[in-house]
């Protein structure tokens, strides 16, 4: 009898099977939320100094117009980044530009910690502006590219919440540190460095969305206004100018007005009021994301006028309740105008030039940030706070009431939804 022929059994591995590598879709989903955190963390830092200017002014005894200058150079830094590097992320990729934005934010924070005088504050704010200019359009484009086209609304809402939420948390956190913690102009920035370190680790895990990549050209290559829908895009930029003029005016001057006119000297309250404006703006955008962008913009412009009226009345009567009402209505106005106009600008942006076209829209916005803030700051030295607020920013709604954005004339069959492609923007 022949012996049974046996076949060797395959050896069993004594170790557990190696888990499969995460799928591309899983990595992009995780990267989406990590990038939203990086976006929020960066924008938080741009508003940390807002309630601290009063402290700096008391320490170094500079005039109120210097506060306006410090605020304006931030916008100048943003404009420089937008004009010279607006299309860089379309060329070099999103992650290198985002990393540069984080690096500028780290440098700005270190300068704030070590600042010995007003000159250092100005340098820190310029670096902060460069950080915001590099981060805003690039992060918005990357968030849109990390999700399927069918989920673009989710990307828009995440970008909105990350941007304006971060902007709102900055003054709230800094105000609480200044009111209740030691070293009010140092400790909050030291803690923020740890937040930036965490953001850097998160950015390392975010996948790149631009292929192929090439060496960027850091030069002014025009504003990138799209050929199709040029008039509609310009109208959207004018509306963005109006939204940012109110946002910048409020954030730059609210702490001074609260202290000098309304006699509220709590740093926590001053930071909380700026947070209220931005929080209401964020909630307004989330609530109106499904509505027609043209109607949203027009409604926001109407609220814009009402907010100015309430704020002027509050200052004339030294009434805190009126001022808070103006803050809420102003937040609704900024959120609605920004929502409708930016949705239009993003809809008109060709995919291959998205960073450059969105940067052109931001140029209009940050021009709105500079002119009214500087105008009120200078005018208040000669005619007083009340007359300056009444005179300077009132022209902004008028300039934005040019042909309304969102009419859907740029190669689209009808009005675009505000939530279709809503990036958020770096404001203050």
CSV table of C-alpha atoms in Angstrom, one decimal, residues 4 185-186 370 372:
chain,number,residue,atom,x,y,z
A,4,UNK,CA,-0.5,8.7,1.5
A,185,UNK,CA,-0.3,91.0,26.2
A,186,UNK,CA,2.0,88.0,26.5
A,370,UNK,CA,-8.7,100.0,4.9
A,372,UNK,CA,-13.3,103.5,6.2
